[in-house]
Structures are given as C-alpha cells and as structure tokens.
C-alpha cells in the first residue's frame, strides 16, 4: 500500500473545470423529490444550500463507467485499489447566492490523499476542494471540501463498530421513507450511476451491505431541508457533515435539527429507525 500510496499522492493538485448553466427544471424536480410545497422558480431565484449538486454533473461516457457505476478510477480521481467507495463528509462556505440563470464554473482540485486504519479496516480518503463561481466573478460563491472514502471488500469476519446513539429531543424532526423511487430520483437528478443506490443484487452480493444505501448528499440535503422548512429565512453561511454510519432503504429514518441558544448555530443529525446516529452535521447562520 505504501508504494501505491506514493502513486496515489501523485494525484494531489490535479484539477478539472466544468461549466454549467443554472437551470430551473432540476431545482423544481428536487423540490418535488423533497416533497416540499410547490416552489416558484424563475430567473434570479436563489438556490437553497446544497442544490448546486444538481449542476456541473459528471457526464462520463457510458464506456468510461467502472464496475461500481462511477467513472473508472484513474481519471480525475486516483486509482484507489479499495473497491467500496462512499461519501464520508463535506464542509461548505456559502459566500454568495447561486441563482437560476447564472452561468457557473466549478473548479475541483484534489487536495489530499491519505491512508488510515479505521475500526472497519483499511480506508483511503481523497479530499477534493470545489470552488463554484458565477457569471465570471473571481470570488467563489461556494467553497466546498468533499471527503471521499474507499473501503476494503467485506470479509465474513468483519464486525461492525459499535454505533453511537443520536441525541434525543430535537425541536425540528422529519421522518423519511427511503423507498427505491426516492433513491432513483435523487440518483437521476445528480446523474449518479453508483450501483449501491439502485442495484440490490450488486450492493448485497458484491459490496456486502444489507440493502440499498441512501446517498450521503441526499441525507445532507434533507438536513438542510429541515432548516428550510422550520426557519425559511435562515441565511446559512457554513455547513459541515460527517456520515458516520450507512443508512439503508430497509426502514424509515429521521432528520432532526435544533437551533442553539446563540441563535446562530443549528445542530443537525440523521438517525436510523433504531435511534443510531448516521449523520452528524452543523450549520452556522450569518
Ligand atoms: C466513513 C466510515 C467508512 C469510517 O469507518 P471507520 O469506523 O472504520 O472509521 P473510524 O475508525 O471511525 O476512523 C478512522 C479514521 O477515519 C477518519 N474518519 C472516519 N469517518 C470519517 C468521515 N466521515 N469523514 C472524514 N474522516 C473520517 C477518522 O477521523 C479517523 O481518522 P484518524 O485516524 O486520523 O483519527 C464509516 O464511518 C461509514 O461507513 N460511514 C457512513 C458512510 C456513508 O454512509 N456515506 C453515505 C452513503 S455512500 C454515498 O452516498 C456515495 C455516493 C454519493 O454515491 C458517492 O459515491 O459519492
């Protein structure tokens, strides 16, 4: 792994640039997918936080798709030899609004590649910095760090690390039923071909999980949606989340939020049907 880590570290500094027009239809489609009351979207409408994930999509040729449904590794992302990819977490600064009608540019740069020994075995983390600029501005509207984790194949002897109980009693709560139509619609909206979200045979027999996995970015979007439903005027300045335990389509789960006494910090979390913490997050308001 040491030699190959040097090889993987050669990807640090690689970057890609993608242009896109911020259209109304993906925003309306996500709004419907989130089951939010009809949203009036027109040129100039500001996107809610995290909805920029509907744009700048990874438009890889079909022949470039790898066994897990993502692009074959070794292009923009390094050729990590561990088979099971997951979204580990992200950190955001929302500096200025991204609006429908904007001409956007996303610049993505690999900033780190590291190998860690986790409780679940060997892990390779790849950190990517994304900067989103609109209408030719030099200043990014959004700065985002994305932690991608790669895990070893599952072995029969693997033991799941002990889960952590989610704090109870949040003021804002919503139950989500992660049926396969919800997962399919979010995969389609984000042009995410990752099989773990729709191919039950693959996710259970190849990756060894018990069910389809709910997308980390969908859970994060649902957490931000809790804020939108309960504090519609909140102006989110920063947000970070850590996916600590996978969520499967087998049971409903909850997304919860609580504004802290400082009036500026919102603690957010997702928990599974047994009350185990699956995503830990915090947003700060301007
Ligand atoms: C991430 C897993 C494998 C770590 O599993 P673990 O329990 O073995 O790790 P650990 O023992 O708790 O920690 C080991 C080291 O990793 C670090 N670490 C540990 N967790 C994180 C994290 N989240 N973000 C950043 N760093 C993390 C941690 O800080 C520590 O570092 P240290 O040795 O330096 O102290 C485990 O917690 C897990 O399975 N989490 C759930 C992941 C998940 O469900 N993601 C969403 C679904 S996948 C998805 O959406 C996919 C998509 C959209 O298609 C797509 O490909 O982009």
XYZ file of C-alpha atoms and ligand atoms in Angstrom:
343
model
C 0.000 0.000 0.000
C 2.971 2.339 0.778
C 4.286 2.326 -2.800
C 0.846 2.623 -4.224
C 0.094 5.493 -1.775
C 3.002 7.427 -3.324
C 1.444 6.725 -6.669
C -1.980 7.904 -5.442
C -0.467 11.029 -3.892
C 0.685 11.993 -7.375
C -2.983 12.944 -7.942
C -2.759 15.791 -5.379
C -3.050 19.077 -7.246
C -4.938 17.615 -10.205
C -7.868 19.739 -11.164
C -10.816 19.881 -13.518
C -13.087 22.690 -14.605
C -16.748 22.246 -15.568
C -19.172 24.879 -16.866
C -22.934 24.788 -16.499
C -25.978 26.999 -16.735
C -28.116 27.015 -13.571
C -31.491 25.912 -14.975
C -34.929 25.947 -13.350
C -36.047 22.381 -14.090
C -33.544 20.479 -11.901
C -34.445 22.790 -8.992
C -38.174 22.173 -9.479
C -37.536 18.433 -9.741
C -35.529 18.345 -6.494
C -38.213 20.397 -4.763
C -40.783 17.780 -5.813
C -38.462 14.950 -4.738
C -38.106 16.529 -1.293
C -41.924 16.696 -1.126
C -41.754 20.398 -0.442
C -44.792 22.532 -1.404
C -44.593 23.829 -4.990
C -41.760 26.308 -5.386
C -41.880 29.261 -7.751
C -38.618 29.114 -9.667
C -37.640 31.778 -12.169
C -34.502 33.507 -13.370
C -32.893 35.063 -10.315
C -34.287 32.579 -7.761
C -31.512 31.727 -5.273
C -30.808 28.011 -4.903
C -31.239 26.614 -1.384
C -27.950 25.363 0.134
C -26.586 22.167 -1.477
C -28.808 22.373 -4.548
C -25.708 23.241 -6.600
C -25.141 19.454 -6.615
C -27.809 19.304 -9.354
C -25.436 21.075 -11.732
C -21.885 20.531 -13.053
C -22.697 16.817 -13.336
C -20.108 14.099 -14.074
C -21.019 13.421 -17.708
C -18.772 10.409 -18.341
C -19.197 8.373 -21.488
C -21.003 5.073 -20.902
C -17.839 3.224 -21.970
C -15.905 5.011 -19.184
C -18.142 3.643 -16.409
C -16.451 1.256 -13.954
C -17.820 -1.767 -12.063
C -19.422 0.302 -9.264
C -21.255 2.560 -11.727
C -18.972 5.579 -11.187
C -16.368 6.628 -13.765
C -13.440 4.223 -13.933
C -10.760 5.384 -11.493
C -7.519 6.935 -12.637
C -9.059 9.878 -14.458
C -9.684 12.908 -12.266
C -9.865 10.687 -9.157
C -6.875 8.470 -8.286
C -6.936 4.715 -8.988
C -7.545 3.694 -5.355
C -7.404 -0.118 -5.224
C -10.063 -0.472 -2.476
C -13.408 -1.359 -4.059
C -16.121 0.227 -1.888
C -16.500 3.973 -2.379
C -18.570 6.156 -0.016
C -19.191 9.817 0.674
C -17.586 10.379 4.101
C -18.353 14.049 4.659
C -18.168 17.613 3.406
C -17.561 21.159 4.612
C -19.023 24.270 2.944
C -18.801 28.015 2.932
C -21.789 29.622 1.244
C -20.358 33.058 0.439
C -22.925 34.448 -2.006
C -26.096 33.149 -3.677
C -26.123 30.931 -6.762
C -29.156 31.878 -8.819
C -31.225 30.298 -11.554
C -29.961 31.765 -14.831
C -26.349 32.112 -13.630
C -23.539 30.865 -15.834
C -21.453 28.812 -13.433
C -17.991 27.336 -13.339
C -16.863 24.620 -10.930
C -13.128 24.155 -10.361
C -12.289 20.966 -8.495
C -8.838 20.144 -7.133
C -7.566 17.069 -5.291
C -6.039 18.466 -2.111
C -5.148 15.299 -0.195
C -4.952 11.523 -0.392
C -4.397 9.617 2.869
C -4.479 6.040 4.100
C -5.942 5.316 7.548
C -6.570 2.239 9.622
C -10.196 2.547 10.710
C -12.239 0.349 13.020
C -13.692 -1.205 9.865
C -10.309 -1.866 8.215
C -8.124 -0.008 5.768
C -9.528 3.278 4.462
C -8.272 5.619 1.759
C -9.551 9.186 1.943
C -9.457 11.545 -1.024
C -10.185 15.204 -0.297
C -11.441 17.378 -3.134
C -11.846 21.154 -2.988
C -14.606 22.545 -5.200
C -14.977 26.239 -5.934
C -18.103 27.449 -7.670
C -18.043 30.801 -9.411
C -20.920 32.557 -11.159
C -21.103 34.946 -14.091
C -17.333 35.345 -14.438
C -16.767 36.514 -10.855
C -13.273 35.956 -9.448
C -14.715 35.235 -5.995
C -16.231 31.823 -5.346
C -19.906 31.776 -4.356
C -19.398 28.366 -2.710
C -16.248 26.699 -1.408
C -16.686 23.027 -0.632
C -14.411 20.250 0.611
C -15.571 16.728 -0.196
C -14.132 13.689 1.633
C -14.441 10.522 -0.400
C -13.620 7.272 1.407
C -12.720 3.922 -0.138
C -13.140 0.743 1.914
C -11.768 -2.756 1.520
C -14.034 -5.577 0.329
C -16.210 -7.049 3.069
C -14.873 -10.179 4.791
C -17.050 -12.714 6.637
C -15.121 -11.979 9.861
C -15.862 -8.217 9.776
C -17.581 -6.871 12.881
C -19.474 -3.570 12.688
C -18.091 -0.907 15.075
C -20.464 -0.049 17.948
C -22.999 2.573 16.864
C -23.468 5.894 18.625
C -26.866 6.926 19.965
C -28.277 10.105 18.393
C -29.105 12.872 20.855
C -32.859 12.861 21.500
C -35.390 15.690 21.644
C -34.607 17.939 18.667
C -37.176 20.683 18.049
C -37.371 20.020 14.309
C -37.943 16.453 13.175
C -38.989 14.732 9.976
C -39.380 11.067 9.113
C -38.175 9.977 5.685
C -39.203 6.787 3.927
C -36.238 5.954 1.697
C -38.036 3.883 -0.895
C -36.266 2.996 -4.114
C -38.209 5.624 -6.070
C -36.771 8.375 -3.832
C -33.261 6.931 -4.259
C -33.736 6.555 -8.008
C -34.991 10.115 -8.427
C -32.015 11.540 -6.492
C -29.531 9.397 -8.454
C -31.126 10.598 -11.691
C -31.111 14.260 -10.639
C -27.420 14.121 -9.789
C -26.538 11.760 -12.684
C -25.028 9.404 -10.111
C -24.652 5.907 -11.558
C -23.324 4.406 -8.297
C -24.891 0.949 -8.110
C -25.121 0.933 -4.284
C -28.180 3.195 -4.567
C -30.296 1.128 -7.014
C -28.763 -2.282 -7.784
C -29.849 -4.502 -4.899
C -28.014 -7.586 -6.204
C -24.764 -5.610 -6.512
C -24.997 -3.840 -3.136
C -25.798 -7.032 -1.205
C -23.778 -9.642 -3.116
C -20.727 -7.623 -4.234
C -20.397 -4.897 -1.563
C -21.947 -6.954 1.269
C -24.380 -4.344 2.643
C -27.886 -5.425 3.719
C -29.823 -3.046 1.426
C -29.664 -0.123 -0.959
C -27.653 2.722 0.565
C -29.188 6.180 0.937
C -26.920 8.771 -0.720
C -24.873 10.860 1.737
C -25.621 14.011 -0.285
C -29.363 13.220 -0.205
C -29.318 12.919 3.605
C -27.319 16.173 3.829
C -29.853 17.857 1.511
C -32.687 16.554 3.706
C -30.931 18.050 6.761
C -30.718 21.425 5.022
C -34.359 20.963 4.031
C -35.266 20.635 7.723
C -33.778 24.108 8.176
C -35.674 25.404 5.149
C -38.983 24.048 6.489
C -38.546 25.348 10.022
C -36.548 28.550 9.559
C -37.284 29.630 5.978
C -35.424 32.942 6.355
C -32.244 31.361 7.745
C -29.194 32.548 5.817
C -26.766 29.620 6.024
C -23.118 30.695 5.976
C -21.364 27.387 6.688
C -22.330 23.746 6.880
C -20.423 20.564 7.551
C -21.458 16.970 7.879
C -19.904 13.618 8.635
C -21.537 10.357 7.536
C -20.842 8.027 10.454
C -22.970 5.006 9.607
C -24.689 3.920 6.388
C -28.472 4.294 6.041
C -30.312 1.588 4.124
C -33.612 1.624 2.292
C -34.945 -1.065 4.642
C -36.517 1.232 7.265
C -37.633 4.840 7.675
C -35.070 7.238 9.148
C -35.262 10.685 10.760
C -33.637 14.025 10.040
C -33.549 16.364 13.028
C -32.431 19.899 13.785
C -32.204 22.259 16.712
C -31.327 25.959 16.739
C -28.859 26.585 19.566
C -29.182 29.321 22.179
C -26.727 31.605 20.344
C -29.350 31.911 17.583
C -26.596 31.293 15.004
C -25.766 27.590 15.229
C -28.011 24.745 14.137
C -27.118 21.220 15.180
C -28.400 18.690 12.687
C -28.373 14.921 12.647
C -29.842 11.933 10.903
C -30.667 8.792 12.805
C -31.848 5.367 11.769
C -35.034 3.588 12.880
C -33.243 2.302 15.995
C -32.043 5.766 17.012
C -28.404 5.285 15.954
C -26.631 8.357 14.655
C -25.974 8.130 10.891
C -25.027 11.703 10.003
C -23.730 14.435 12.289
C -23.865 17.988 10.994
C -23.771 21.632 11.971
C -24.800 24.765 10.140
C -23.996 28.342 11.108
C -26.095 31.338 10.132
C -24.949 34.778 9.034
C -16.577 6.503 6.837
C -16.517 5.132 7.522
C -16.301 4.028 6.495
C -15.339 5.179 8.516
O -15.281 3.940 9.148
P -14.467 3.547 10.440
O -15.435 3.316 11.547
O -13.580 2.411 10.073
O -13.551 4.821 10.772
P -13.025 5.274 12.209
O -12.317 4.144 12.876
O -14.142 5.919 12.955
O -11.978 6.409 11.818
C -10.758 6.121 11.169
C -10.178 7.427 10.645
O -11.015 7.934 9.600
C -11.493 9.234 9.930
N -12.917 9.321 9.535
C -13.880 8.458 9.909
N -15.047 8.804 9.388
C -14.803 9.938 8.669
C -15.643 10.774 7.904
N -16.955 10.514 7.779
N -15.095 11.846 7.301
C -13.771 12.110 7.427
N -12.926 11.329 8.144
C -13.439 10.264 8.766
C -11.373 9.343 11.438
O -11.273 10.700 11.857
C -10.119 8.556 11.688
O -9.005 9.379 11.339
P -7.685 9.466 12.265
O -7.101 8.069 12.221
O -6.836 10.499 11.588
O -8.167 9.834 13.628
C -17.841 4.848 8.338
O -17.976 5.851 9.310
C -19.066 4.808 7.462
O -19.408 3.776 6.882
N -19.805 5.959 7.355
C -21.010 6.037 6.540
C -20.682 6.436 5.118
C -21.948 6.641 4.308
O -22.967 6.002 4.549
N -21.926 7.557 3.294
C -23.095 7.907 2.523
C -23.538 6.854 1.557
S -22.348 6.468 0.276
C -22.695 7.627 -0.988
O -23.526 8.448 -0.807
C -21.890 7.512 -2.212
C -22.125 8.344 -3.475
C -22.954 9.590 -3.289
O -22.734 7.553 -4.475
C -20.713 8.665 -3.990
O -20.037 7.717 -4.354
O -20.262 9.808 -3.981
